């Protein structure tokens, strides 16, 4: 009986303690005064863009899961992705949310390989998307500031990223004689 409720009590006490600690470090009157100066439309736009970002990320991860033939519904992908986003915000470091996403996906029935590979491939797709976005908008920047050094970096990264994705996509189609190589096996 104690085993059932003790973890919940400990989690509750820890949560209340952490919230108390954080609010003890914040000047709430100053924070409220600052919050009242926010433009409500900008706040709404920020919230909408945040929700869209999570939806796009969850959709991208679901596409990767489908490509890996993982039995994961779009709803499951959204829930686990959203939990990962929460932990990415709350935990220190950049990989906490990804680790939680891998763990939750594994606990939801995916194999360890599918859990890890899906998150890694989704991250690769995210970085490639950002590189392509920077490369596509770089001419706008160069029109305003033409003497920026290293203007070749993002176009080169775009080409290398696309070539890397193409390479990854054909690894399973390579001849059997190459399957002994670790890079091909995965």
PDB file of C-alpha atoms in Angstrom:
ATOM      1  CA  UNK A   1       0.000   0.000   0.000  1.00  0.00           C
ATOM      2  CA  UNK A   2       2.766   2.411   0.944  1.00  0.00           C
ATOM      3  CA  UNK A   3       4.580   1.587  -2.300  1.00  0.00           C
ATOM      4  CA  UNK A   4       1.636   2.960  -4.267  1.00  0.00           C
ATOM      5  CA  UNK A   5       1.264   6.379  -2.673  1.00  0.00           C
ATOM      6  CA  UNK A   6       4.766   7.103  -1.349  1.00  0.00           C
ATOM      7  CA  UNK A   7       6.235   8.001  -4.795  1.00  0.00           C
ATOM      8  CA  UNK A   8       3.327  10.391  -5.412  1.00  0.00           C
ATOM      9  CA  UNK A   9       3.830  12.067  -2.034  1.00  0.00           C
ATOM     10  CA  UNK A  10       7.565  12.407  -2.659  1.00  0.00           C
ATOM     11  CA  UNK A  11       6.946  13.874  -6.127  1.00  0.00           C
ATOM     12  CA  UNK A  12       4.423  16.320  -4.686  1.00  0.00           C
ATOM     13  CA  UNK A  13       6.747  17.423  -1.887  1.00  0.00           C
ATOM     14  CA  UNK A  14       9.635  17.826  -4.341  1.00  0.00           C
ATOM     15  CA  UNK A  15       7.463  19.832  -6.760  1.00  0.00           C
ATOM     16  CA  UNK A  16       6.135  22.139  -4.046  1.00  0.00           C
ATOM     17  CA  UNK A  17       9.658  22.587  -2.679  1.00  0.00           C
ATOM     18  CA  UNK A  18      11.076  23.488  -6.090  1.00  0.00           C
ATOM     19  CA  UNK A  19       8.235  25.918  -6.814  1.00  0.00           C
ATOM     20  CA  UNK A  20       8.714  27.516  -3.382  1.00  0.00           C
ATOM     21  CA  UNK A  21      12.463  27.824  -4.058  1.00  0.00           C
ATOM     22  CA  UNK A  22      11.954  29.435  -7.479  1.00  0.00           C
ATOM     23  CA  UNK A  23       9.316  31.884  -6.276  1.00  0.00           C
ATOM     24  CA  UNK A  24      11.560  32.761  -3.335  1.00  0.00           C
ATOM     25  CA  UNK A  25      14.205  33.939  -5.808  1.00  0.00           C
ATOM     26  CA  UNK A  26      11.819  36.036  -7.937  1.00  0.00           C
ATOM     27  CA  UNK A  27      10.534  39.497  -7.086  1.00  0.00           C
ATOM     28  CA  UNK A  28       6.879  38.813  -7.900  1.00  0.00           C
ATOM     29  CA  UNK A  29       5.826  42.484  -7.743  1.00  0.00           C
ATOM     30  CA  UNK A  30       8.505  43.445 -10.253  1.00  0.00           C
ATOM     31  CA  UNK A  31       7.673  40.462 -12.468  1.00  0.00           C
ATOM     32  CA  UNK A  32       3.961  41.382 -12.430  1.00  0.00           C
ATOM     33  CA  UNK A  33       4.748  45.023 -13.247  1.00  0.00           C
ATOM     34  CA  UNK A  34       6.886  43.853 -16.166  1.00  0.00           C
ATOM     35  CA  UNK A  35       4.179  41.432 -17.353  1.00  0.00           C
ATOM     36  CA  UNK A  36       1.586  44.236 -17.411  1.00  0.00           C
ATOM     37  CA  UNK A  37       3.693  46.131 -19.969  1.00  0.00           C
ATOM     38  CA  UNK A  38       3.456  43.292 -22.516  1.00  0.00           C
ATOM     39  CA  UNK A  39       1.440  43.874 -25.661  1.00  0.00           C
ATOM     40  CA  UNK A  40      -1.458  41.365 -25.481  1.00  0.00           C
ATOM     41  CA  UNK A  41      -1.352  40.717 -29.237  1.00  0.00           C
ATOM     42  CA  UNK A  42       2.357  39.899 -29.079  1.00  0.00           C
ATOM     43  CA  UNK A  43       1.677  37.547 -26.178  1.00  0.00           C
ATOM     44  CA  UNK A  44      -1.067  35.783 -28.158  1.00  0.00           C
ATOM     45  CA  UNK A  45       1.172  35.601 -31.243  1.00  0.00           C
ATOM     46  CA  UNK A  46       3.964  34.108 -29.130  1.00  0.00           C
ATOM     47  CA  UNK A  47       1.651  31.479 -27.664  1.00  0.00           C
ATOM     48  CA  UNK A  48       0.237  30.575 -31.090  1.00  0.00           C
ATOM     49  CA  UNK A  49       3.717  30.266 -32.611  1.00  0.00           C
ATOM     50  CA  UNK A  50       4.821  28.129 -29.658  1.00  0.00           C
ATOM     51  CA  UNK A  51       1.910  25.740 -30.183  1.00  0.00           C
ATOM     52  CA  UNK A  52       2.581  25.618 -33.939  1.00  0.00           C
ATOM     53  CA  UNK A  53       6.256  24.868 -33.278  1.00  0.00           C
ATOM     54  CA  UNK A  54       5.341  21.918 -31.042  1.00  0.00           C
ATOM     55  CA  UNK A  55       2.786  20.635 -33.573  1.00  0.00           C
ATOM     56  CA  UNK A  56       5.292  20.830 -36.444  1.00  0.00           C
ATOM     57  CA  UNK A  57       7.975  19.113 -34.360  1.00  0.00           C
ATOM     58  CA  UNK A  58       5.609  16.329 -33.295  1.00  0.00           C
ATOM     59  CA  UNK A  59       4.464  15.886 -36.885  1.00  0.00           C
ATOM     60  CA  UNK A  60       8.083  15.720 -38.094  1.00  0.00           C
ATOM     61  CA  UNK A  61       8.883  13.081 -35.453  1.00  0.00           C
ATOM     62  CA  UNK A  62       5.757  11.101 -36.380  1.00  0.00           C
ATOM     63  CA  UNK A  63       6.871  11.108 -40.041  1.00  0.00           C
ATOM     64  CA  UNK A  64      10.253   9.715 -38.958  1.00  0.00           C
ATOM     65  CA  UNK A  65       8.524   7.083 -36.797  1.00  0.00           C
ATOM     66  CA  UNK A  66       6.375   6.025 -39.754  1.00  0.00           C
ATOM     67  CA  UNK A  67       9.464   5.773 -41.972  1.00  0.00           C
ATOM     68  CA  UNK A  68      11.007   3.474 -39.343  1.00  0.00           C
ATOM     69  CA  UNK A  69       7.811   1.384 -39.395  1.00  0.00           C
ATOM     70  CA  UNK A  70       7.203   2.097 -35.696  1.00  0.00           C
ATOM     71  CA  UNK A  71       3.687   1.454 -34.421  1.00  0.00           C
ATOM     72  CA  UNK A  72       3.067   4.917 -33.005  1.00  0.00           C
ATOM     73  CA  UNK A  73      -0.032   6.993 -33.661  1.00  0.00           C
ATOM     74  CA  UNK A  74       0.090  10.712 -34.365  1.00  0.00           C
ATOM     75  CA  UNK A  75      -1.588  11.322 -30.994  1.00  0.00           C
ATOM     76  CA  UNK A  76       1.033   9.248 -29.171  1.00  0.00           C
ATOM     77  CA  UNK A  77       3.785  11.086 -31.027  1.00  0.00           C
ATOM     78  CA  UNK A  78       2.314  14.462 -30.040  1.00  0.00           C
ATOM     79  CA  UNK A  79       1.931  13.490 -26.370  1.00  0.00           C
ATOM     80  CA  UNK A  80       5.452  12.090 -26.057  1.00  0.00           C
ATOM     81  CA  UNK A  81       6.922  14.988 -28.056  1.00  0.00           C
ATOM     82  CA  UNK A  82       5.139  17.520 -25.827  1.00  0.00           C
ATOM     83  CA  UNK A  83       6.460  15.781 -22.706  1.00  0.00           C
ATOM     84  CA  UNK A  84       9.940  15.978 -24.241  1.00  0.00           C
ATOM     85  CA  UNK A  85       9.500  19.706 -24.916  1.00  0.00           C
ATOM     86  CA  UNK A  86       8.461  20.252 -21.298  1.00  0.00           C
ATOM     87  CA  UNK A  87      11.564  18.490 -19.995  1.00  0.00           C
ATOM     88  CA  UNK A  88      13.795  20.273 -22.521  1.00  0.00           C
ATOM     89  CA  UNK A  89      12.588  23.553 -21.008  1.00  0.00           C
ATOM     90  CA  UNK A  90      12.741  22.462 -17.371  1.00  0.00           C
ATOM     91  CA  UNK A  91      15.924  20.362 -17.269  1.00  0.00           C
ATOM     92  CA  UNK A  92      19.355  21.942 -17.596  1.00  0.00           C
ATOM     93  CA  UNK A  93      21.182  21.103 -20.793  1.00  0.00           C
ATOM     94  CA  UNK A  94      19.929  20.583 -24.292  1.00  0.00           C
ATOM     95  CA  UNK A  95      19.433  16.817 -24.426  1.00  0.00           C
ATOM     96  CA  UNK A  96      17.181  16.218 -21.413  1.00  0.00           C
ATOM     97  CA  UNK A  97      14.010  16.475 -23.461  1.00  0.00           C
ATOM     98  CA  UNK A  98      15.351  14.116 -26.114  1.00  0.00           C
ATOM     99  CA  UNK A  99      16.365  11.570 -23.468  1.00  0.00           C
ATOM    100  CA  UNK A 100      12.902  11.741 -21.908  1.00  0.00           C
ATOM    101  CA  UNK A 101      11.337  11.369 -25.361  1.00  0.00           C
ATOM    102  CA  UNK A 102      13.444   8.264 -26.064  1.00  0.00           C
ATOM    103  CA  UNK A 103      12.549   6.811 -22.666  1.00  0.00           C
ATOM    104  CA  UNK A 104       8.804   7.530 -23.040  1.00  0.00           C
ATOM    105  CA  UNK A 105       8.793   6.128 -26.581  1.00  0.00           C
ATOM    106  CA  UNK A 106      10.531   2.991 -25.303  1.00  0.00           C
ATOM    107  CA  UNK A 107       8.005   2.637 -22.476  1.00  0.00           C
ATOM    108  CA  UNK A 108       5.193   3.084 -25.005  1.00  0.00           C
ATOM    109  CA  UNK A 109       6.268  -0.069 -26.810  1.00  0.00           C
ATOM    110  CA  UNK A 110       8.927   0.998 -29.309  1.00  0.00           C
ATOM    111  CA  UNK A 111      12.182  -0.896 -29.466  1.00  0.00           C
ATOM    112  CA  UNK A 112      15.223   0.829 -28.035  1.00  0.00           C
ATOM    113  CA  UNK A 113      16.727   1.141 -31.519  1.00  0.00           C
ATOM    114  CA  UNK A 114      13.561   2.725 -32.941  1.00  0.00           C
ATOM    115  CA  UNK A 115      13.298   5.103 -29.975  1.00  0.00           C
ATOM    116  CA  UNK A 116      16.880   6.330 -30.255  1.00  0.00           C
ATOM    117  CA  UNK A 117      17.009   6.364 -34.067  1.00  0.00           C
ATOM    118  CA  UNK A 118      13.720   8.225 -34.409  1.00  0.00           C
ATOM    119  CA  UNK A 119      14.814  11.023 -32.082  1.00  0.00           C
ATOM    120  CA  UNK A 120      18.255  11.265 -33.689  1.00  0.00           C
ATOM    121  CA  UNK A 121      16.819  11.355 -37.221  1.00  0.00           C
ATOM    122  CA  UNK A 122      14.236  13.953 -36.194  1.00  0.00           C
ATOM    123  CA  UNK A 123      17.017  16.100 -34.729  1.00  0.00           C
ATOM    124  CA  UNK A 124      19.072  15.735 -37.914  1.00  0.00           C
ATOM    125  CA  UNK A 125      16.038  16.782 -39.975  1.00  0.00           C
ATOM    126  CA  UNK A 126      15.507  19.766 -37.667  1.00  0.00           C
ATOM    127  CA  UNK A 127      19.101  20.958 -37.993  1.00  0.00           C
ATOM    128  CA  UNK A 128      19.038  20.450 -41.760  1.00  0.00           C
ATOM    129  CA  UNK A 129      15.796  22.435 -41.965  1.00  0.00           C
ATOM    130  CA  UNK A 130      17.357  25.289 -40.004  1.00  0.00           C
ATOM    131  CA  UNK A 131      20.480  25.262 -42.196  1.00  0.00           C
ATOM    132  CA  UNK A 132      18.326  25.347 -45.340  1.00  0.00           C
ATOM    133  CA  UNK A 133      16.265  28.194 -43.868  1.00  0.00           C
ATOM    134  CA  UNK A 134      19.399  30.222 -43.118  1.00  0.00           C
ATOM    135  CA  UNK A 135      20.818  29.497 -46.580  1.00  0.00           C
ATOM    136  CA  UNK A 136      17.526  30.540 -48.207  1.00  0.00           C
ATOM    137  CA  UNK A 137      17.331  33.804 -46.261  1.00  0.00           C
ATOM    138  CA  UNK A 138      21.034  34.610 -46.468  1.00  0.00           C
ATOM    139  CA  UNK A 139      20.620  36.697 -49.654  1.00  0.00           C
ATOM    140  CA  UNK A 140      18.323  39.033 -47.698  1.00  0.00           C
ATOM    141  CA  UNK A 141      21.048  39.513 -45.092  1.00  0.00           C
ATOM    142  CA  UNK A 142      23.757  39.989 -47.704  1.00  0.00           C
ATOM    143  CA  UNK A 143      21.693  42.685 -49.420  1.00  0.00           C
ATOM    144  CA  UNK A 144      21.813  44.698 -46.185  1.00  0.00           C
ATOM    145  CA  UNK A 145      25.341  43.770 -45.047  1.00  0.00           C
ATOM    146  CA  UNK A 146      27.363  42.615 -48.070  1.00  0.00           C
ATOM    147  CA  UNK A 147      30.783  42.383 -46.401  1.00  0.00           C
ATOM    148  CA  UNK A 148      30.078  39.539 -43.974  1.00  0.00           C
ATOM    149  CA  UNK A 149      32.869  36.940 -43.945  1.00  0.00           C
ATOM    150  CA  UNK A 150      32.038  33.266 -44.367  1.00  0.00           C
ATOM    151  CA  UNK A 151      29.035  33.677 -46.638  1.00  0.00           C
ATOM    152  CA  UNK A 152      29.860  30.301 -48.195  1.00  0.00           C
ATOM    153  CA  UNK A 153      29.320  28.361 -44.935  1.00  0.00           C
ATOM    154  CA  UNK A 154      25.540  27.875 -44.978  1.00  0.00           C
ATOM    155  CA  UNK A 155      25.219  27.067 -48.684  1.00  0.00           C
ATOM    156  CA  UNK A 156      27.979  24.471 -48.213  1.00  0.00           C
ATOM    157  CA  UNK A 157      26.275  23.093 -45.087  1.00  0.00           C
ATOM    158  CA  UNK A 158      23.019  22.874 -47.048  1.00  0.00           C
ATOM    159  CA  UNK A 159      24.619  20.816 -49.798  1.00  0.00           C
ATOM    160  CA  UNK A 160      26.433  18.577 -47.296  1.00  0.00           C
ATOM    161  CA  UNK A 161      23.255  18.135 -45.252  1.00  0.00           C
ATOM    162  CA  UNK A 162      21.185  17.104 -48.262  1.00  0.00           C
ATOM    163  CA  UNK A 163      23.941  14.717 -49.383  1.00  0.00           C
ATOM    164  CA  UNK A 164      24.084  13.272 -45.864  1.00  0.00           C
ATOM    165  CA  UNK A 165      20.320  12.675 -45.795  1.00  0.00           C
ATOM    166  CA  UNK A 166      20.506  11.047 -49.226  1.00  0.00           C
ATOM    167  CA  UNK A 167      23.359   8.838 -48.012  1.00  0.00           C
ATOM    168  CA  UNK A 168      21.381   7.778 -44.928  1.00  0.00           C
ATOM    169  CA  UNK A 169      18.331   7.023 -47.041  1.00  0.00           C
ATOM    170  CA  UNK A 170      20.169   4.531 -49.266  1.00  0.00           C
ATOM    171  CA  UNK A 171      22.130   2.672 -46.576  1.00  0.00           C
ATOM    172  CA  UNK A 172      19.589  -0.155 -46.452  1.00  0.00           C
ATOM    173  CA  UNK A 173      19.770  -0.544 -50.249  1.00  0.00           C
ATOM    174  CA  UNK A 174      23.527  -1.054 -50.441  1.00  0.00           C
ATOM    175  CA  UNK A 175      24.842  -4.466 -51.562  1.00  0.00           C
ATOM    176  CA  UNK A 176      24.989  -7.216 -48.928  1.00  0.00           C
ATOM    177  CA  UNK A 177      28.765  -7.328 -49.296  1.00  0.00           C
ATOM    178  CA  UNK A 178      28.942  -3.913 -47.564  1.00  0.00           C
ATOM    179  CA  UNK A 179      26.693  -4.831 -44.614  1.00  0.00           C
ATOM    180  CA  UNK A 180      29.688  -5.910 -42.514  1.00  0.00           C
ATOM    181  CA  UNK A 181      30.699  -2.232 -42.205  1.00  0.00           C
ATOM    182  CA  UNK A 182      29.438  -0.545 -39.026  1.00  0.00           C
ATOM    183  CA  UNK A 183      28.414   2.643 -40.855  1.00  0.00           C
ATOM    184  CA  UNK A 184      26.063   0.587 -43.044  1.00  0.00           C
ATOM    185  CA  UNK A 185      24.669  -1.607 -40.230  1.00  0.00           C
ATOM    186  CA  UNK A 186      23.874   1.300 -37.942  1.00  0.00           C
TER     187      UNK A 186
END
